[in-house]
Amino acid sequence: MSPAPFDEAERSAALHSYDALDTPREPEFDDLARIAAEVCGTPIAVVNLVDTNRQFFKAEVGLGVRETPLETSFCGKAILSADFMMVPDARADARFNCSPLVTGEPGLRFYAGALLKTKTGLPIGTMCVLDYEPRELDQHQIRTLHLLARQAMTQFELRKALAERESALAASQAAEAEFRAMTEDAPAILWVTDPEARCLFLNRAWYSFTGQSREEAEGFGWLDATHPDDSADARHTLSTAYARREPFSVELRLRHHDGSYRSAINSGTPRFGADGAFLGYVGAVLDIHPLRQAEQMQQVAMRELSHRMKNGLAMVQAIVSQSFRHATSLEQASDSITNRIAALARAQDTLVRPDLADSPVEEVVGKALTPHVDDEQRVDVAGPHVTLASERALGLAIAIHELATNAVKYGALSVPEGRVQITWEHEDGRFDFVWREIDGPPVVAPARSGFGSRLLERVVPAYFGGQADRRFEADGFSYVLKGRIQPNA
């Protein structure tokens, strides 16, 4: 026997790759066997798969079995042929004249088979016909067997491709399920897009943050959650990144579910398949609103510090000027200046210490007023005993410092007869504070608002979660602060 023109292990592996052994009958293959029997006029026709130790009939006509041993088969010899094998009379062929299939039941005499070959040329079986009588096939019948063999291989290839597709789909679905399981409940906002920039996935953090539904957000709907002023820039950044297939990062404002807009950074990186095909982007959204708020507060603090330093220098100048104006001697002026600057320093401690303990309102008022007022009779202070947390004490001290500085410069405390009334009320967590100037110079509203005005109207009320109002009325200037000193019930 001549050696096989292929490696048997490689051939067997190719056969098993089709996953067709021991599978149920299928009409597509049964039809091929019937056509072969009819065209060749034989009682038996088989779509046969030849394994190393057995042969399995994917389809058969006239046999009534699905499997037989390989050592006595015709097909075991047929796969060693180049392309086609025909045995007109098995009893006259030395290869088969001793086979029990020929000498005994069922008494086979004729065999013809065209090889089933893979795309790489490896034989995995035959499209064959058999008869109990000697015979030969004409060229038309031989050509038909070849065509049916190719059609059988086409069916096997389709079957294999479908199985591979289903396996790949199952793997993809499993990978997607694993990805969703890992990312769905992640605290950060995560997203995935397709090659056309349509959003395919947003995890639960996005919907919790924006309040959008999946129907609203997926596709291009997530852009509706960006601030109108940022949307064009976001679209331009995305389109540029997609065109270049490069990572991107863009800062924008996203609409929070409460209706406010919060600063965020949206970053993404391109993703590619195993074949290098561009699949879209994967990315994350980082909420940086607290950072931006902190930066804004820092800017306010720096401006407030600068403003306070200027006011402090002005106060020193006023202290020196007033001390010399009212002193009867140089020694008296020196003592007055020393005492007042020391009081100013103590008040500044109230304004700059971040770790203030809770303080009574009257104590905060007294410390903030000390460097500004020569005569305590010029200031009336009245209100219930109320303790303020450190940050609210700081806020109130800032307000009194600013109000007193202005009063000394331009208001009631700039003239001998002027007076100030300070009152506050507290009920059910509400806190109302009023600064009213009496008998001062004529009141004129400023032409423009400076940083001091913004401190009084915006910064200070924020400490109390409330609002404030400066009033320039005919009978004098007043400042009214309304807020809370404990959370709402």
mmCIF file of C-alpha atoms in Angstrom, residues 67-343:
data_model
loop_
_atom_site.group_PDB
_atom_site.id
_atom_site.type_symbol
_atom_site.label_atom_id
_atom_site.label_comp_id
_atom_site.label_asym_id
_atom_site.label_seq_id
_atom_site.Cartn_x
_atom_site.Cartn_y
_atom_site.Cartn_z
ATOM 1 C CA GLU A 67 -21.688 4.021 11.085
ATOM 2 C CA THR A 68 -19.415 1.057 10.101
ATOM 3 C CA PRO A 69 -15.813 0.037 10.901
ATOM 4 C CA LEU A 70 -13.142 1.533 8.685
ATOM 5 C CA GLU A 71 -10.964 -1.566 8.104
ATOM 6 C CA THR A 72 -13.512 -3.278 5.820
ATOM 7 C CA SER A 73 -14.747 -0.121 4.045
ATOM 8 C CA PHE A 74 -14.239 1.003 0.475
ATOM 9 C CA CYS A 75 -13.957 4.661 1.562
ATOM 10 C CA GLY A 76 -10.903 3.942 3.699
ATOM 11 C CA LYS A 77 -9.094 3.212 0.460
ATOM 12 C CA ALA A 78 -10.876 5.928 -1.501
ATOM 13 C CA ILE A 79 -9.440 8.809 0.570
ATOM 14 C CA LEU A 80 -5.969 7.644 -0.456
ATOM 15 C CA SER A 81 -6.810 8.323 -4.096
ATOM 16 C CA ALA A 82 -6.146 11.609 -5.814
ATOM 17 C CA ASP A 83 -9.749 12.656 -6.330
ATOM 18 C CA PHE A 84 -12.012 9.769 -7.386
ATOM 19 C CA MET A 85 -12.081 6.002 -7.037
ATOM 20 C CA MET A 86 -14.256 3.526 -8.913
ATOM 21 C CA VAL A 87 -14.312 -0.285 -8.369
ATOM 22 C CA PRO A 88 -16.376 -1.871 -11.212
ATOM 23 C CA ASP A 89 -16.256 -5.401 -9.707
ATOM 24 C CA ALA A 90 -14.964 -5.861 -6.171
ATOM 25 C CA ARG A 91 -14.530 -9.634 -6.582
ATOM 26 C CA ALA A 92 -12.073 -8.973 -9.402
ATOM 27 C CA ASP A 93 -10.165 -6.324 -7.385
ATOM 28 C CA ALA A 94 -7.356 -7.662 -5.158
ATOM 29 C CA ARG A 95 -7.957 -4.816 -2.670
ATOM 30 C CA PHE A 96 -11.506 -5.934 -1.873
ATOM 31 C CA ASN A 97 -12.013 -9.549 -3.046
ATOM 32 C CA CYS A 98 -11.468 -10.860 0.498
ATOM 33 C CA SER A 99 -13.646 -8.226 2.226
ATOM 34 C CA PRO A 100 -16.571 -9.713 4.179
ATOM 35 C CA LEU A 101 -18.752 -6.982 2.661
ATOM 36 C CA VAL A 102 -18.024 -8.562 -0.728
ATOM 37 C CA THR A 103 -17.758 -12.279 0.075
ATOM 38 C CA GLY A 104 -20.593 -12.260 2.596
ATOM 39 C CA GLU A 105 -23.585 -10.056 3.408
ATOM 40 C CA PRO A 106 -24.562 -7.723 1.867
ATOM 41 C CA GLY A 107 -22.500 -8.910 -1.138
ATOM 42 C CA LEU A 108 -21.324 -5.553 -2.511
ATOM 43 C CA ARG A 109 -19.755 -5.625 -5.981
ATOM 44 C CA PHE A 110 -19.571 -2.008 -7.158
ATOM 45 C CA TYR A 111 -18.218 1.204 -5.582
ATOM 46 C CA ALA A 112 -17.576 4.727 -6.884
ATOM 47 C CA GLY A 113 -16.665 7.730 -4.709
ATOM 48 C CA ALA A 114 -15.647 11.374 -5.204
ATOM 49 C CA LEU A 115 -13.588 12.862 -2.360
ATOM 50 C CA LEU A 116 -14.902 15.526 0.011
ATOM 51 C CA LYS A 117 -11.950 17.917 0.329
ATOM 52 C CA THR A 118 -11.338 20.905 2.570
ATOM 53 C CA LYS A 119 -10.188 24.244 1.178
ATOM 54 C CA THR A 120 -6.604 23.161 1.856
ATOM 55 C CA GLY A 121 -7.068 19.886 -0.065
ATOM 56 C CA LEU A 122 -7.343 17.456 2.850
ATOM 57 C CA PRO A 123 -9.833 14.585 2.230
ATOM 58 C CA ILE A 124 -12.366 14.101 5.047
ATOM 59 C CA GLY A 125 -14.819 11.732 3.339
ATOM 60 C CA THR A 126 -16.573 10.751 0.122
ATOM 61 C CA MET A 127 -19.728 11.242 -1.885
ATOM 62 C CA CYS A 128 -20.154 7.607 -2.944
ATOM 63 C CA VAL A 129 -22.554 5.109 -4.524
ATOM 64 C CA LEU A 130 -22.592 1.282 -4.194
ATOM 65 C CA ASP A 131 -24.351 -1.633 -5.915
ATOM 66 C CA TYR A 132 -24.755 -5.365 -5.502
ATOM 67 C CA GLU A 133 -23.973 -5.875 -9.185
ATOM 68 C CA PRO A 134 -20.797 -5.071 -11.183
ATOM 69 C CA ARG A 135 -21.073 -1.893 -13.257
ATOM 70 C CA GLU A 136 -19.382 1.319 -14.383
ATOM 71 C CA LEU A 137 -20.391 4.979 -14.386
ATOM 72 C CA ASP A 138 -20.365 7.128 -17.467
ATOM 73 C CA GLN A 139 -18.724 10.564 -17.560
ATOM 74 C CA HIS A 140 -21.996 12.329 -16.810
ATOM 75 C CA GLN A 141 -22.519 10.282 -13.653
ATOM 76 C CA ILE A 142 -18.889 10.734 -12.565
ATOM 77 C CA ARG A 143 -19.170 14.506 -13.094
ATOM 78 C CA THR A 144 -22.393 14.538 -11.066
ATOM 79 C CA LEU A 145 -20.705 12.767 -8.159
ATOM 80 C CA HIS A 146 -17.940 15.398 -8.224
ATOM 81 C CA LEU A 147 -20.531 18.192 -8.214
ATOM 82 C CA LEU A 148 -22.454 16.580 -5.361
ATOM 83 C CA ALA A 149 -19.199 16.154 -3.406
ATOM 84 C CA ARG A 150 -18.461 19.860 -3.792
ATOM 85 C CA GLN A 151 -22.020 20.717 -2.773
ATOM 86 C CA ALA A 152 -21.655 18.542 0.332
ATOM 87 C CA MET A 153 -18.444 20.398 1.249
ATOM 88 C CA THR A 154 -20.226 23.713 0.690
ATOM 89 C CA GLN A 155 -22.854 22.600 3.197
ATOM 90 C CA PHE A 156 -20.160 21.560 5.678
ATOM 91 C CA GLU A 157 -18.375 24.908 5.258
ATOM 92 C CA LEU A 158 -21.628 26.812 5.751
ATOM 93 C CA ARG A 159 -22.403 24.705 8.782
ATOM 94 C CA LYS A 160 -18.933 25.367 10.190
ATOM 95 C CA ALA A 161 -19.125 29.111 9.483
ATOM 96 C CA LEU A 162 -22.518 29.304 11.170
ATOM 97 C CA ALA A 163 -21.210 27.424 14.210
ATOM 98 C CA GLU A 164 -18.165 29.706 14.390
ATOM 99 C CA ARG A 165 -20.387 32.755 14.064
ATOM 100 C CA GLU A 166 -22.671 31.511 16.839
ATOM 101 C CA SER A 167 -19.635 30.717 18.989
ATOM 102 C CA ALA A 168 -18.162 34.162 18.331
ATOM 103 C CA LEU A 169 -21.537 35.758 19.060
ATOM 104 C CA ALA A 170 -21.843 33.796 22.290
ATOM 105 C CA ALA A 171 -18.306 34.813 23.259
ATOM 106 C CA SER A 172 -19.081 38.423 22.393
ATOM 107 C CA GLN A 173 -22.275 38.336 24.405
ATOM 108 C CA ALA A 174 -20.450 36.760 27.322
ATOM 109 C CA ALA A 175 -17.723 39.411 27.097
ATOM 110 C CA GLU A 176 -20.340 42.160 26.914
ATOM 111 C CA ALA A 177 -22.182 40.688 29.900
ATOM 112 C CA GLU A 178 -18.909 40.550 31.832
ATOM 113 C CA PHE A 179 -18.082 44.125 30.815
ATOM 114 C CA ARG A 180 -21.502 45.352 31.902
ATOM 115 C CA ALA A 181 -21.239 43.433 35.170
ATOM 116 C CA MET A 182 -17.887 45.087 35.896
ATOM 117 C CA THR A 183 -18.865 48.596 34.808
ATOM 118 C CA GLU A 184 -22.605 48.984 35.370
ATOM 119 C CA ASP A 185 -22.300 49.835 39.048
ATOM 120 C CA ALA A 186 -18.909 51.555 38.886
ATOM 121 C CA PRO A 187 -18.951 54.943 40.672
ATOM 122 C CA ALA A 188 -17.382 56.688 37.667
ATOM 123 C CA ILE A 189 -19.344 57.398 34.483
ATOM 124 C CA LEU A 190 -18.190 54.988 31.740
ATOM 125 C CA TRP A 191 -19.245 54.878 28.079
ATOM 126 C CA VAL A 192 -18.629 53.062 24.768
ATOM 127 C CA THR A 193 -19.322 54.286 21.208
ATOM 128 C CA ASP A 194 -19.359 52.735 17.739
ATOM 129 C CA PRO A 195 -17.268 53.886 14.727
ATOM 130 C CA GLU A 196 -19.888 56.545 13.862
ATOM 131 C CA ALA A 197 -19.662 58.036 17.383
ATOM 132 C CA ARG A 198 -23.065 56.718 18.416
ATOM 133 C CA CYS A 199 -23.137 55.886 22.102
ATOM 134 C CA LEU A 200 -23.702 52.148 22.612
ATOM 135 C CA PHE A 201 -23.312 51.956 26.374
ATOM 136 C CA LEU A 202 -23.518 54.268 29.379
ATOM 137 C CA ASN A 203 -23.316 52.795 32.848
ATOM 138 C CA ARG A 204 -25.751 53.463 35.654
ATOM 139 C CA ALA A 205 -23.660 56.366 36.994
ATOM 140 C CA TRP A 206 -24.554 58.443 33.907
ATOM 141 C CA TYR A 207 -28.297 57.969 34.329
ATOM 142 C CA SER A 208 -28.069 58.649 38.050
ATOM 143 C CA PHE A 209 -26.088 61.843 37.415
ATOM 144 C CA THR A 210 -28.095 63.292 34.517
ATOM 145 C CA GLY A 211 -31.538 61.799 35.080
ATOM 146 C CA GLN A 212 -31.709 60.807 31.394
ATOM 147 C CA SER A 213 -33.326 57.528 30.347
ATOM 148 C CA ARG A 214 -31.489 55.015 28.163
ATOM 149 C CA GLU A 215 -33.695 55.935 25.218
ATOM 150 C CA GLU A 216 -32.803 59.598 25.668
ATOM 151 C CA ALA A 217 -29.045 59.108 26.123
ATOM 152 C CA GLU A 218 -27.913 56.399 23.718
ATOM 153 C CA GLY A 219 -27.015 57.267 20.144
ATOM 154 C CA PHE A 220 -26.252 60.990 20.153
ATOM 155 C CA GLY A 221 -28.803 61.895 22.844
ATOM 156 C CA TRP A 222 -26.190 62.195 25.591
ATOM 157 C CA LEU A 223 -25.093 65.482 23.999
ATOM 158 C CA ASP A 224 -28.451 66.948 25.032
ATOM 159 C CA ALA A 225 -27.181 66.825 28.629
ATOM 160 C CA THR A 226 -24.293 69.203 27.869
ATOM 161 C CA HIS A 227 -24.582 72.932 28.459
ATOM 162 C CA PRO A 228 -25.737 74.716 25.265
ATOM 163 C CA ASP A 229 -22.595 76.853 25.320
ATOM 164 C CA ASP A 230 -20.371 73.745 25.491
ATOM 165 C CA SER A 231 -22.163 71.484 23.016
ATOM 166 C CA ALA A 232 -20.487 72.837 19.867
ATOM 167 C CA ASP A 233 -17.017 72.542 21.385
ATOM 168 C CA ALA A 234 -17.731 68.988 22.539
ATOM 169 C CA ARG A 235 -18.937 67.972 19.069
ATOM 170 C CA HIS A 236 -15.872 69.541 17.416
ATOM 171 C CA THR A 237 -13.487 67.760 19.804
ATOM 172 C CA LEU A 238 -15.208 64.430 19.178
ATOM 173 C CA SER A 239 -15.275 64.781 15.388
ATOM 174 C CA THR A 240 -11.582 65.762 15.309
ATOM 175 C CA ALA A 241 -10.590 62.817 17.515
ATOM 176 C CA TYR A 242 -12.639 60.370 15.432
ATOM 177 C CA ALA A 243 -11.079 61.634 12.211
ATOM 178 C CA ARG A 244 -7.566 61.184 13.630
ATOM 179 C CA ARG A 245 -8.279 58.045 15.703
ATOM 180 C CA GLU A 246 -6.547 59.603 18.696
ATOM 181 C CA PRO A 247 -7.356 60.022 22.402
ATOM 182 C CA PHE A 248 -9.231 63.162 23.471
ATOM 183 C CA SER A 249 -10.204 65.069 26.578
ATOM 184 C CA VAL A 250 -12.666 67.942 26.759
ATOM 185 C CA GLU A 251 -14.020 69.942 29.672
ATOM 186 C CA LEU A 252 -17.734 70.706 29.582
ATOM 187 C CA ARG A 253 -20.698 71.321 31.813
ATOM 188 C CA LEU A 254 -23.234 68.551 32.252
ATOM 189 C CA ARG A 255 -26.815 69.022 33.335
ATOM 190 C CA HIS A 256 -27.327 67.410 36.725
ATOM 191 C CA HIS A 257 -30.621 65.670 37.483
ATOM 192 C CA ASP A 258 -31.514 68.594 39.764
ATOM 193 C CA GLY A 259 -31.344 70.969 36.777
ATOM 194 C CA SER A 260 -28.016 72.590 37.644
ATOM 195 C CA TYR A 261 -24.900 72.306 35.491
ATOM 196 C CA ARG A 262 -21.718 70.767 36.860
ATOM 197 C CA SER A 263 -18.190 70.923 35.469
ATOM 198 C CA ALA A 264 -16.848 67.619 34.119
ATOM 199 C CA ILE A 265 -14.052 66.235 31.955
ATOM 200 C CA ASN A 266 -14.987 63.751 29.238
ATOM 201 C CA SER A 267 -12.027 61.624 28.089
ATOM 202 C CA GLY A 268 -11.895 58.795 25.552
ATOM 203 C CA THR A 269 -9.476 56.504 23.759
ATOM 204 C CA PRO A 270 -9.985 54.649 20.457
ATOM 205 C CA ARG A 271 -10.594 50.902 20.454
ATOM 206 C CA PHE A 272 -9.640 48.484 17.705
ATOM 207 C CA GLY A 273 -10.522 44.891 16.859
ATOM 208 C CA ALA A 274 -8.079 41.993 16.544
ATOM 209 C CA ASP A 275 -7.869 42.723 12.812
ATOM 210 C CA GLY A 276 -7.021 46.371 13.442
ATOM 211 C CA ALA A 277 -10.463 47.651 12.451
ATOM 212 C CA PHE A 278 -11.582 50.836 14.221
ATOM 213 C CA LEU A 279 -14.495 50.005 16.537
ATOM 214 C CA GLY A 280 -15.164 53.358 18.208
ATOM 215 C CA TYR A 281 -14.168 54.777 21.571
ATOM 216 C CA VAL A 282 -14.277 53.846 25.230
ATOM 217 C CA GLY A 283 -14.071 56.522 27.882
ATOM 218 C CA ALA A 284 -15.076 58.044 31.183
ATOM 219 C CA VAL A 285 -16.596 61.251 32.544
ATOM 220 C CA LEU A 286 -15.035 62.755 35.661
ATOM 221 C CA ASP A 287 -17.042 65.153 37.824
ATOM 222 C CA ILE A 288 -14.673 68.033 38.620
ATOM 223 C CA HIS A 289 -17.330 70.409 39.919
ATOM 224 C CA PRO A 290 -15.981 70.361 43.503
ATOM 225 C CA LEU A 291 -12.512 71.174 42.144
ATOM 226 C CA ARG A 292 -13.789 74.111 40.095
ATOM 227 C CA GLN A 293 -15.785 75.361 43.089
ATOM 228 C CA ALA A 294 -12.673 75.144 45.245
ATOM 229 C CA GLU A 295 -10.701 77.087 42.641
ATOM 230 C CA GLN A 296 -13.384 79.765 42.546
ATOM 231 C CA MET A 297 -13.443 79.947 46.334
ATOM 232 C CA GLN A 298 -9.654 80.243 46.311
ATOM 233 C CA GLN A 299 -9.853 83.131 43.855
ATOM 234 C CA VAL A 300 -12.470 84.805 46.050
ATOM 235 C CA ALA A 301 -10.291 84.219 49.103
ATOM 236 C CA MET A 302 -7.264 85.763 47.394
ATOM 237 C CA ARG A 303 -9.242 88.801 46.333
ATOM 238 C CA GLU A 304 -10.768 89.030 49.800
ATOM 239 C CA LEU A 305 -7.289 88.860 51.348
ATOM 240 C CA SER A 306 -6.047 91.626 49.057
ATOM 241 C CA HIS A 307 -9.134 93.708 49.824
ATOM 242 C CA ARG A 308 -8.720 93.091 53.532
ATOM 243 C CA MET A 309 -5.053 94.099 53.444
ATOM 244 C CA LYS A 310 -5.953 97.381 51.727
ATOM 245 C CA ASN A 311 -8.674 98.006 54.301
ATOM 246 C CA GLY A 312 -6.263 97.105 57.074
ATOM 247 C CA LEU A 313 -3.712 99.625 55.839
ATOM 248 C CA ALA A 314 -6.468 102.226 55.560
ATOM 249 C CA MET A 315 -7.506 101.421 59.117
ATOM 250 C CA VAL A 316 -3.941 101.868 60.361
ATOM 251 C CA GLN A 317 -3.784 105.191 58.595
ATOM 252 C CA ALA A 318 -7.130 106.229 60.134
ATOM 253 C CA ILE A 319 -6.008 105.101 63.595
ATOM 254 C CA VAL A 320 -2.839 107.169 63.376
ATOM 255 C CA SER A 321 -4.657 110.197 62.008
ATOM 256 C CA GLN A 322 -7.478 110.097 64.581
ATOM 257 C CA SER A 323 -5.098 109.412 67.474
ATOM 258 C CA PHE A 324 -3.029 112.476 66.707
ATOM 259 C CA ARG A 325 -6.151 114.557 66.078
ATOM 260 C CA HIS A 326 -7.650 113.823 69.508
ATOM 261 C CA ALA A 327 -4.464 113.455 71.580
ATOM 262 C CA THR A 328 -3.179 116.273 73.775
ATOM 263 C CA SER A 329 0.373 114.981 73.782
ATOM 264 C CA LEU A 330 2.729 112.836 71.744
ATOM 265 C CA GLU A 331 2.820 110.255 74.557
ATOM 266 C CA GLN A 332 -0.986 110.024 74.614
ATOM 267 C CA ALA A 333 -1.077 109.646 70.812
ATOM 268 C CA SER A 334 1.550 106.896 70.986
ATOM 269 C CA ASP A 335 -0.411 104.943 73.624
ATOM 270 C CA SER A 336 -3.644 105.358 71.666
ATOM 271 C CA ILE A 337 -2.036 104.161 68.424
ATOM 272 C CA THR A 338 -0.455 101.135 70.156
ATOM 273 C CA ASN A 339 -3.701 100.065 71.840
ATOM 274 C CA ARG A 340 -5.831 100.478 68.717
ATOM 275 C CA ILE A 341 -3.431 98.592 66.415
ATOM 276 C CA ALA A 342 -3.323 95.755 68.991
ATOM 277 C CA ALA A 343 -7.140 95.665 68.944
#
